[in-house]
PDB file of C-alpha atoms in Angstrom:
ATOM      1  CA  UNK A   1      -6.776   8.277  -9.049  1.00 81.00           C
ATOM      2  CA  UNK A   2      -3.354   7.044 -11.044  1.00 86.00           C
ATOM      3  CA  UNK A   3      -0.672   5.296  -8.667  1.00 89.00           C
ATOM      4  CA  UNK A   4       2.209   7.348 -10.446  1.00 88.00           C
ATOM      5  CA  UNK A   5       3.168  10.700 -10.891  1.00 86.00           C
ATOM      6  CA  UNK A   6       5.092  12.357 -13.389  1.00 88.00           C
ATOM      7  CA  UNK A   7       7.399  15.645 -12.449  1.00 86.00           C
ATOM      8  CA  UNK A   8      10.851  17.334 -14.017  1.00 82.00           C
ATOM      9  CA  UNK A   9      13.755  17.869 -11.689  1.00 81.00           C
ATOM     10  CA  UNK A  10      17.463  18.718 -12.272  1.00 78.00           C
ATOM     11  CA  UNK A  11      19.810  15.600 -12.386  1.00 82.00           C
ATOM     12  CA  UNK A  12      23.458  15.626 -11.200  1.00 75.00           C
ATOM     13  CA  UNK A  13      25.513  13.068 -13.202  1.00 80.00           C
ATOM     14  CA  UNK A  14      29.271  13.770 -12.088  1.00 77.00           C
ATOM     15  CA  UNK A  15      30.209  17.519 -13.272  1.00 81.00           C
ATOM     16  CA  UNK A  16      26.899  17.950 -15.255  1.00 83.00           C
ATOM     17  CA  UNK A  17      23.372  18.599 -14.634  1.00 82.00           C
ATOM     18  CA  UNK A  18      20.201  19.000 -16.932  1.00 83.00           C
ATOM     19  CA  UNK A  19      16.339  18.959 -16.757  1.00 86.00           C
ATOM     20  CA  UNK A  20      14.825  15.416 -17.107  1.00 85.00           C
ATOM     21  CA  UNK A  21      11.173  13.515 -15.997  1.00 89.00           C
ATOM     22  CA  UNK A  22      11.359  11.519 -13.328  1.00 84.00           C
ATOM     23  CA  UNK A  23       7.729   9.240 -11.923  1.00 87.00           C
ATOM     24  CA  UNK A  24       6.980   9.889  -8.480  1.00 82.00           C
ATOM     25  CA  UNK A  25       4.407   7.515  -6.731  1.00 87.00           C
ATOM     26  CA  UNK A  26       1.422   9.032  -5.115  1.00 86.00           C
ATOM     27  CA  UNK A  27       0.838   8.812  -1.255  1.00 85.00           C
ATOM     28  CA  UNK A  28      -2.852   9.605  -0.225  1.00 88.00           C
ATOM     29  CA  UNK A  29      -4.673   9.027   2.934  1.00 88.00           C
ATOM     30  CA  UNK A  30      -7.300   6.033   2.658  1.00 91.00           C
ATOM     31  CA  UNK A  31     -10.250   6.435   4.586  1.00 93.00           C
ATOM     32  CA  UNK A  32     -12.040   2.706   5.797  1.00 94.00           C
ATOM     33  CA  UNK A  33     -15.800   3.149   6.522  1.00 95.00           C
ATOM     34  CA  UNK A  34     -18.081  -0.326   7.982  1.00 95.00           C
ATOM     35  CA  UNK A  35     -21.597  -0.102   7.940  1.00 96.00           C
ATOM     36  CA  UNK A  36     -21.220   3.843   7.003  1.00 95.00           C
ATOM     37  CA  UNK A  37     -19.542   4.375   9.818  1.00 93.00           C
ATOM     38  CA  UNK A  38     -15.455   5.303   9.671  1.00 91.00           C
ATOM     39  CA  UNK A  39     -13.027   2.474  10.967  1.00 90.00           C
ATOM     40  CA  UNK A  40      -9.727   4.217  10.212  1.00 85.00           C
ATOM     41  CA  UNK A  41      -7.464   5.632   7.799  1.00 86.00           C
ATOM     42  CA  UNK A  42      -4.425   4.574   6.228  1.00 86.00           C
ATOM     43  CA  UNK A  43      -1.953   6.445   4.220  1.00 85.00           C
ATOM     44  CA  UNK A  44      -1.305   4.499   1.413  1.00 90.00           C
ATOM     45  CA  UNK A  45      -0.449   4.446  -2.524  1.00 90.00           C
ATOM     46  CA  UNK A  46      -3.458   4.847  -5.245  1.00 92.00           C
ATOM     47  CA  UNK A  47      -3.709   0.767  -5.891  1.00 94.00           C
ATOM     48  CA  UNK A  48      -6.088  -1.961  -4.972  1.00 96.00           C
ATOM     49  CA  UNK A  49      -7.730   0.211  -2.528  1.00 96.00           C
ATOM     50  CA  UNK A  50     -10.032  -2.105  -1.805  1.00 97.00           C
ATOM     51  CA  UNK A  51      -7.853  -5.174  -0.800  1.00 97.00           C
ATOM     52  CA  UNK A  52      -5.971  -3.476   1.331  1.00 95.00           C
ATOM     53  CA  UNK A  53      -9.599  -2.566   3.208  1.00 95.00           C
ATOM     54  CA  UNK A  54     -10.240  -6.310   2.920  1.00 96.00           C
ATOM     55  CA  UNK A  55      -6.577  -7.336   4.033  1.00 95.00           C
ATOM     56  CA  UNK A  56      -7.210  -4.460   6.968  1.00 92.00           C
ATOM     57  CA  UNK A  57     -10.537  -5.738   8.377  1.00 93.00           C
ATOM     58  CA  UNK A  58      -9.756  -9.241   8.442  1.00 93.00           C
ATOM     59  CA  UNK A  59      -6.133  -9.050   9.603  1.00 90.00           C
ATOM     60  CA  UNK A  60      -7.991  -7.026  12.773  1.00 88.00           C
ATOM     61  CA  UNK A  61     -10.301  -9.953  12.804  1.00 89.00           C
ATOM     62  CA  UNK A  62     -13.321  -7.169  12.137  1.00 92.00           C
ATOM     63  CA  UNK A  63     -14.329  -9.020   9.436  1.00 94.00           C
ATOM     64  CA  UNK A  64     -14.082 -13.338   9.663  1.00 92.00           C
ATOM     65  CA  UNK A  65     -14.771 -14.703   6.089  1.00 94.00           C
ATOM     66  CA  UNK A  66     -15.442 -12.589   2.800  1.00 95.00           C
ATOM     67  CA  UNK A  67     -19.051 -14.156   2.912  1.00 95.00           C
ATOM     68  CA  UNK A  68     -19.666 -11.618   5.682  1.00 96.00           C
ATOM     69  CA  UNK A  69     -19.043  -8.580   3.406  1.00 96.00           C
ATOM     70  CA  UNK A  70     -22.483  -8.050   1.417  1.00 96.00           C
ATOM     71  CA  UNK A  71     -21.045  -4.656  -0.491  1.00 96.00           C
ATOM     72  CA  UNK A  72     -17.943  -3.607  -0.851  1.00 97.00           C
ATOM     73  CA  UNK A  73     -17.791   0.097  -2.482  1.00 97.00           C
ATOM     74  CA  UNK A  74     -14.447   2.253  -3.710  1.00 96.00           C
ATOM     75  CA  UNK A  75     -15.625   6.346  -3.034  1.00 95.00           C
ATOM     76  CA  UNK A  76     -14.581  10.053  -4.316  1.00 94.00           C
ATOM     77  CA  UNK A  77     -11.854   8.631  -6.807  1.00 92.00           C
ATOM     78  CA  UNK A  78     -10.740   5.849  -4.472  1.00 92.00           C
ATOM     79  CA  UNK A  79      -9.659   7.840  -0.851  1.00 93.00           C
ATOM     80  CA  UNK A  80     -12.323   6.091   0.676  1.00 96.00           C
ATOM     81  CA  UNK A  81     -13.145   2.538   0.265  1.00 97.00           C
ATOM     82  CA  UNK A  82     -17.000   1.620   2.119  1.00 97.00           C
ATOM     83  CA  UNK A  83     -17.948  -2.139   3.020  1.00 97.00           C
ATOM     84  CA  UNK A  84     -21.254  -2.926   4.128  1.00 97.00           C
ATOM     85  CA  UNK A  85     -20.538  -6.618   6.252  1.00 97.00           C
ATOM     86  CA  UNK A  86     -21.642  -8.702   9.340  1.00 96.00           C
ATOM     87  CA  UNK A  87     -18.571  -7.660  12.138  1.00 94.00           C
ATOM     88  CA  UNK A  88     -16.682  -8.394  14.855  1.00 92.00           C
ATOM     89  CA  UNK A  89     -17.817  -5.690  17.214  1.00 92.00           C
ATOM     90  CA  UNK A  90     -15.563  -6.789  20.175  1.00 88.00           C
ATOM     91  CA  UNK A  91     -12.880  -6.503  17.489  1.00 87.00           C
ATOM     92  CA  UNK A  92     -14.032  -2.896  16.277  1.00 87.00           C
ATOM     93  CA  UNK A  93     -13.991  -2.035  20.223  1.00 85.00           C
ATOM     94  CA  UNK A  94     -10.358  -3.409  20.960  1.00 82.00           C
ATOM     95  CA  UNK A  95      -9.176  -1.741  17.975  1.00 78.00           C
ATOM     96  CA  UNK A  96     -10.644   1.515  18.978  1.00 71.00           C
ATOM     97  CA  UNK A  97      -9.805   1.305  22.805  1.00 59.00           C
ATOM     98  CA  UNK A  98      -5.963  -0.813  22.062  1.00 55.00           C
ATOM     99  CA  UNK A  99      -4.852   0.276  18.786  1.00 53.00           C
ATOM    100  CA  UNK A 100      -1.191   1.587  18.489  1.00 46.00           C
ATOM    101  CA  UNK A 101       0.162   3.323  15.640  1.00 44.00           C
ATOM    102  CA  UNK A 102       2.575   0.413  14.219  1.00 49.00           C
ATOM    103  CA  UNK A 103       6.238   0.820  12.747  1.00 41.00           C
ATOM    104  CA  UNK A 104       5.429   0.872   9.104  1.00 49.00           C
ATOM    105  CA  UNK A 105       6.416   3.594   7.468  1.00 50.00           C
ATOM    106  CA  UNK A 106       2.319   4.922   6.604  1.00 49.00           C
ATOM    107  CA  UNK A 107       0.329   5.511   9.778  1.00 48.00           C
ATOM    108  CA  UNK A 108      -2.354   3.110  10.718  1.00 57.00           C
ATOM    109  CA  UNK A 109      -3.613   1.034  13.747  1.00 60.00           C
ATOM    110  CA  UNK A 110      -3.682  -2.420  14.628  1.00 62.00           C
ATOM    111  CA  UNK A 111      -4.153  -4.431  18.363  1.00 55.00           C
ATOM    112  CA  UNK A 112      -2.701  -7.206  16.943  1.00 55.00           C
ATOM    113  CA  UNK A 113       0.768  -6.068  17.845  1.00 49.00           C
ATOM    114  CA  UNK A 114       0.786  -7.471  21.390  1.00 53.00           C
ATOM    115  CA  UNK A 115       1.150 -11.836  21.675  1.00 55.00           C
ATOM    116  CA  UNK A 116      -1.272 -12.004  23.752  1.00 57.00           C
ATOM    117  CA  UNK A 117      -4.305 -10.682  22.295  1.00 54.00           C
ATOM    118  CA  UNK A 118      -3.700 -11.909  18.901  1.00 61.00           C
ATOM    119  CA  UNK A 119      -7.353 -13.398  18.357  1.00 57.00           C
ATOM    120  CA  UNK A 120      -5.615 -16.704  16.942  1.00 59.00           C
ATOM    121  CA  UNK A 121      -4.622 -20.402  17.515  1.00 79.00           C
ATOM    122  CA  UNK A 122      -1.483 -21.220  17.138  1.00 90.00           C
ATOM    123  CA  UNK A 123      -0.508 -22.719  13.615  1.00 94.00           C
ATOM    124  CA  UNK A 124      -1.050 -26.862  13.777  1.00 91.00           C
ATOM    125  CA  UNK A 125      -0.253 -26.885   9.721  1.00 92.00           C
ATOM    126  CA  UNK A 126       2.222 -29.236   9.015  1.00 94.00           C
ATOM    127  CA  UNK A 127       2.489 -28.399   5.246  1.00 96.00           C
ATOM    128  CA  UNK A 128       6.310 -28.318   4.381  1.00 96.00           C
ATOM    129  CA  UNK A 129       8.332 -25.954   1.706  1.00 96.00           C
ATOM    130  CA  UNK A 130      11.215 -26.946  -0.411  1.00 94.00           C
ATOM    131  CA  UNK A 131      14.309 -24.113   0.425  1.00 93.00           C
ATOM    132  CA  UNK A 132      15.073 -23.906  -3.130  1.00 93.00           C
ATOM    133  CA  UNK A 133      11.624 -23.242  -4.157  1.00 96.00           C
ATOM    134  CA  UNK A 134      12.051 -20.324  -1.145  1.00 95.00           C
ATOM    135  CA  UNK A 135      14.848 -18.497  -2.144  1.00 94.00           C
ATOM    136  CA  UNK A 136      14.568 -18.990  -6.434  1.00 95.00           C
ATOM    137  CA  UNK A 137      11.070 -17.323  -5.390  1.00 95.00           C
ATOM    138  CA  UNK A 138      12.614 -14.410  -3.529  1.00 94.00           C
ATOM    139  CA  UNK A 139      15.177 -13.994  -6.197  1.00 93.00           C
ATOM    140  CA  UNK A 140      12.364 -13.480  -8.646  1.00 91.00           C
ATOM    141  CA  UNK A 141      10.457 -11.221  -6.463  1.00 89.00           C
ATOM    142  CA  UNK A 142      11.198  -7.817  -7.529  1.00 81.00           C
ATOM    143  CA  UNK A 143      11.466  -8.033 -11.832  1.00 86.00           C
ATOM    144  CA  UNK A 144       7.465  -9.105 -10.430  1.00 85.00           C
ATOM    145  CA  UNK A 145       6.498  -5.599  -8.797  1.00 84.00           C
ATOM    146  CA  UNK A 146       6.028  -2.848 -11.331  1.00 86.00           C
ATOM    147  CA  UNK A 147       5.375   0.584  -8.735  1.00 85.00           C
ATOM    148  CA  UNK A 148       8.781  -1.130  -7.879  1.00 84.00           C
ATOM    149  CA  UNK A 149      10.753  -1.252 -11.169  1.00 83.00           C
ATOM    150  CA  UNK A 150       9.455   1.770 -12.025  1.00 86.00           C
ATOM    151  CA  UNK A 151       9.817   4.242  -8.800  1.00 85.00           C
ATOM    152  CA  UNK A 152      12.151   2.148  -6.194  1.00 84.00           C
ATOM    153  CA  UNK A 153       9.927   3.880  -4.229  1.00 83.00           C
ATOM    154  CA  UNK A 154       7.421   1.350  -2.286  1.00 89.00           C
ATOM    155  CA  UNK A 155       7.497  -1.871  -0.160  1.00 92.00           C
ATOM    156  CA  UNK A 156       6.499  -5.382  -1.674  1.00 94.00           C
ATOM    157  CA  UNK A 157       4.676  -7.955  -0.754  1.00 95.00           C
ATOM    158  CA  UNK A 158       3.834 -11.103  -2.531  1.00 96.00           C
ATOM    159  CA  UNK A 159       1.893 -14.443  -1.477  1.00 97.00           C
ATOM    160  CA  UNK A 160       2.966 -17.637  -3.523  1.00 97.00           C
ATOM    161  CA  UNK A 161       0.270 -20.260  -4.053  1.00 97.00           C
ATOM    162  CA  UNK A 162       2.018 -22.424  -6.959  1.00 95.00           C
ATOM    163  CA  UNK A 163       3.637 -21.461  -9.670  1.00 91.00           C
ATOM    164  CA  UNK A 164       1.330 -19.660 -12.043  1.00 93.00           C
ATOM    165  CA  UNK A 165      -0.456 -18.615  -8.538  1.00 96.00           C
ATOM    166  CA  UNK A 166       0.957 -15.554  -6.612  1.00 96.00           C
ATOM    167  CA  UNK A 167      -0.451 -12.368  -5.106  1.00 97.00           C
ATOM    168  CA  UNK A 168       1.281  -9.492  -5.503  1.00 95.00           C
ATOM    169  CA  UNK A 169       1.154  -6.236  -2.799  1.00 95.00           C
ATOM    170  CA  UNK A 170       3.052  -2.773  -3.385  1.00 94.00           C
ATOM    171  CA  UNK A 171       3.098   0.606  -1.159  1.00 93.00           C
ATOM    172  CA  UNK A 172       4.946   3.342   1.234  1.00 89.00           C
ATOM    173  CA  UNK A 173       3.385   1.502   3.775  1.00 88.00           C
ATOM    174  CA  UNK A 174       4.831  -2.024   4.494  1.00 88.00           C
ATOM    175  CA  UNK A 175       2.202  -3.473   6.579  1.00 87.00           C
ATOM    176  CA  UNK A 176       0.234  -2.226   3.700  1.00 92.00           C
ATOM    177  CA  UNK A 177       1.883  -4.019   0.741  1.00 94.00           C
ATOM    178  CA  UNK A 178       0.886  -7.316   3.504  1.00 95.00           C
ATOM    179  CA  UNK A 179      -2.777  -6.602   3.983  1.00 95.00           C
ATOM    180  CA  UNK A 180      -3.083  -5.967   0.101  1.00 96.00           C
ATOM    181  CA  UNK A 181      -1.782  -9.211  -1.061  1.00 97.00           C
ATOM    182  CA  UNK A 182      -3.928 -10.788   1.438  1.00 96.00           C
ATOM    183  CA  UNK A 183      -7.034  -8.968   0.915  1.00 97.00           C
ATOM    184  CA  UNK A 184      -6.305 -10.261  -3.271  1.00 97.00           C
ATOM    185  CA  UNK A 185      -5.795 -14.004  -1.926  1.00 97.00           C
ATOM    186  CA  UNK A 186      -9.302 -13.505   0.513  1.00 96.00           C
ATOM    187  CA  UNK A 187     -11.109 -12.214  -2.883  1.00 95.00           C
ATOM    188  CA  UNK A 188      -9.909 -14.932  -4.604  1.00 96.00           C
ATOM    189  CA  UNK A 189     -10.869 -17.807  -2.679  1.00 95.00           C
ATOM    190  CA  UNK A 190      -7.307 -19.396  -1.903  1.00 96.00           C
ATOM    191  CA  UNK A 191      -6.779 -21.035   0.926  1.00 96.00           C
ATOM    192  CA  UNK A 192      -4.092 -19.200   2.829  1.00 96.00           C
ATOM    193  CA  UNK A 193      -2.972 -21.922   4.879  1.00 96.00           C
ATOM    194  CA  UNK A 194      -1.335 -23.753   1.903  1.00 96.00           C
ATOM    195  CA  UNK A 195       1.123 -20.252   0.611  1.00 97.00           C
ATOM    196  CA  UNK A 196       4.017 -18.668   2.048  1.00 98.00           C
ATOM    197  CA  UNK A 197       4.354 -14.666   2.061  1.00 98.00           C
ATOM    198  CA  UNK A 198       7.155 -13.250   1.222  1.00 97.00           C
ATOM    199  CA  UNK A 199       8.253  -8.887   2.311  1.00 95.00           C
ATOM    200  CA  UNK A 200      10.940  -6.972   1.095  1.00 91.00           C
ATOM    201  CA  UNK A 201      11.675  -5.371   4.621  1.00 89.00           C
ATOM    202  CA  UNK A 202      12.468  -6.053   8.042  1.00 88.00           C
ATOM    203  CA  UNK A 203      10.048  -8.899  10.138  1.00 90.00           C
ATOM    204  CA  UNK A 204       8.009  -6.597  12.606  1.00 86.00           C
ATOM    205  CA  UNK A 205       5.862  -7.374  15.360  1.00 84.00           C
ATOM    206  CA  UNK A 206       3.067  -6.398  12.909  1.00 84.00           C
ATOM    207  CA  UNK A 207       4.259  -8.343   9.600  1.00 89.00           C
ATOM    208  CA  UNK A 208       4.626 -11.504  11.558  1.00 92.00           C
ATOM    209  CA  UNK A 209       0.979 -11.088  13.846  1.00 89.00           C
ATOM    210  CA  UNK A 210      -0.521 -10.815  10.531  1.00 91.00           C
ATOM    211  CA  UNK A 211       0.822 -13.856   8.504  1.00 94.00           C
ATOM    212  CA  UNK A 212      -0.295 -15.408  12.535  1.00 92.00           C
ATOM    213  CA  UNK A 213      -3.637 -13.804  12.517  1.00 90.00           C
ATOM    214  CA  UNK A 214      -4.811 -15.854   8.505  1.00 92.00           C
ATOM    215  CA  UNK A 215      -2.723 -19.073   9.203  1.00 94.00           C
ATOM    216  CA  UNK A 216      -0.190 -18.476   6.499  1.00 96.00           C
ATOM    217  CA  UNK A 217       2.654 -21.142   8.154  1.00 97.00           C
ATOM    218  CA  UNK A 218       5.542 -19.489   6.479  1.00 97.00           C
ATOM    219  CA  UNK A 219       6.611 -15.716   6.685  1.00 97.00           C
ATOM    220  CA  UNK A 220      10.220 -14.593   4.297  1.00 96.00           C
ATOM    221  CA  UNK A 221      12.091 -11.396   4.268  1.00 94.00           C
ATOM    222  CA  UNK A 222      15.475 -10.652   2.055  1.00 91.00           C
ATOM    223  CA  UNK A 223      16.425  -8.888   5.674  1.00 91.00           C
ATOM    224  CA  UNK A 224      15.716  -9.200   9.240  1.00 91.00           C
ATOM    225  CA  UNK A 225      13.315  -9.815  11.843  1.00 92.00           C
ATOM    226  CA  UNK A 226      12.503  -7.714  15.121  1.00 87.00           C
ATOM    227  CA  UNK A 227      13.242  -9.476  18.617  1.00 86.00           C
ATOM    228  CA  UNK A 228       9.309  -9.846  19.308  1.00 82.00           C
ATOM    229  CA  UNK A 229       8.426 -11.008  15.760  1.00 88.00           C
ATOM    230  CA  UNK A 230      10.414 -13.849  16.882  1.00 91.00           C
ATOM    231  CA  UNK A 231       8.659 -14.368  19.971  1.00 89.00           C
ATOM    232  CA  UNK A 232       5.837 -13.559  18.338  1.00 90.00           C
ATOM    233  CA  UNK A 233       6.728 -16.180  15.351  1.00 90.00           C
ATOM    234  CA  UNK A 234       7.770 -18.835  17.970  1.00 90.00           C
ATOM    235  CA  UNK A 235       5.175 -18.682  20.245  1.00 92.00           C
ATOM    236  CA  UNK A 236       2.536 -18.833  17.465  1.00 93.00           C
ATOM    237  CA  UNK A 237       5.146 -21.924  15.228  1.00 95.00           C
ATOM    238  CA  UNK A 238       5.043 -19.964  12.674  1.00 95.00           C
ATOM    239  CA  UNK A 239       7.842 -20.617  10.410  1.00 95.00           C
ATOM    240  CA  UNK A 240       9.607 -17.226  10.337  1.00 93.00           C
ATOM    241  CA  UNK A 241      12.875 -16.948   8.032  1.00 93.00           C
ATOM    242  CA  UNK A 242      15.016 -13.932   7.420  1.00 92.00           C
ATOM    243  CA  UNK A 243      18.301 -12.389   5.263  1.00 92.00           C
ATOM    244  CA  UNK A 244      16.604 -15.051   2.306  1.00 92.00           C
ATOM    245  CA  UNK A 245      19.204 -14.419  -0.492  1.00 90.00           C
ATOM    246  CA  UNK A 246      21.286 -15.916  -2.665  1.00 89.00           C
ATOM    247  CA  UNK A 247      21.783 -19.786  -1.442  1.00 88.00           C
ATOM    248  CA  UNK A 248      21.427 -18.292   1.770  1.00 90.00           C
ATOM    249  CA  UNK A 249      18.280 -18.305   4.845  1.00 92.00           C
ATOM    250  CA  UNK A 250      17.909 -17.759   8.272  1.00 92.00           C
ATOM    251  CA  UNK A 251      15.155 -19.398  10.671  1.00 94.00           C
ATOM    252  CA  UNK A 252      14.513 -18.407  13.777  1.00 93.00           C
ATOM    253  CA  UNK A 253      11.900 -20.466  14.373  1.00 92.00           C
ATOM    254  CA  UNK A 254       9.614 -23.750  13.068  1.00 93.00           C
ATOM    255  CA  UNK A 255      12.666 -24.474  10.970  1.00 92.00           C
ATOM    256  CA  UNK A 256      10.815 -28.383  10.738  1.00 93.00           C
ATOM    257  CA  UNK A 257       9.146 -26.794   7.990  1.00 94.00           C
ATOM    258  CA  UNK A 258      12.131 -25.974   5.571  1.00 93.00           C
ATOM    259  CA  UNK A 259      13.988 -28.801   4.007  1.00 91.00           C
ATOM    260  CA  UNK A 260      16.610 -28.500   1.653  1.00 86.00           C
TER     261      UNK A 260
END
């Protein structure tokens, strides 16, 4: 299924009106099945569905390693993703028992939102990032996002590996963008502990929790974090940066990883 949809609209410019073509982004309900059982559904943009499913399941610690997956299939014109894998049954039970609808603009469940329930160790990575590199990558961010350029209707995420390697996630739901970018990187065998993650929207608790779950040392946005987002970042020693625009950046936690 194509992620874009063309339709005719009536457009007003000043005192004039006219009929023109417009491009919209599609929205689907994506079902995720693991070992032939439905784990959940997410409202999503129909692109990179496999990466989204992998990223989501690994964010929730239902799948620990890519090698645990035996098979992944896209079904019903991309409306379903079916994965056969060795899974963490306890994590799946926790998702079913404690999952909450997260505050992103799609509808999805997570059980990693509670700082005391995140199954990840404190980030002890001593890697450092140059402030100018981070801001330069943020300035290029939107120019590398095709769906955003065409529609202006999606959130975006970018996982930076090096000057020549990065992974983009685009979706109507902000949290899905992280799962897509991380899912692509995981499938490519990237060591996430040496990367940093950029997102287009607010740094809410579930966004921060996903970075922690994957041991990504730095998370950056051009907008603000929430209080709980900062609390989680500080608890797990994640470097959290907001308002990264132009030459400015706010560092809310683990500031020692950023140098000028």
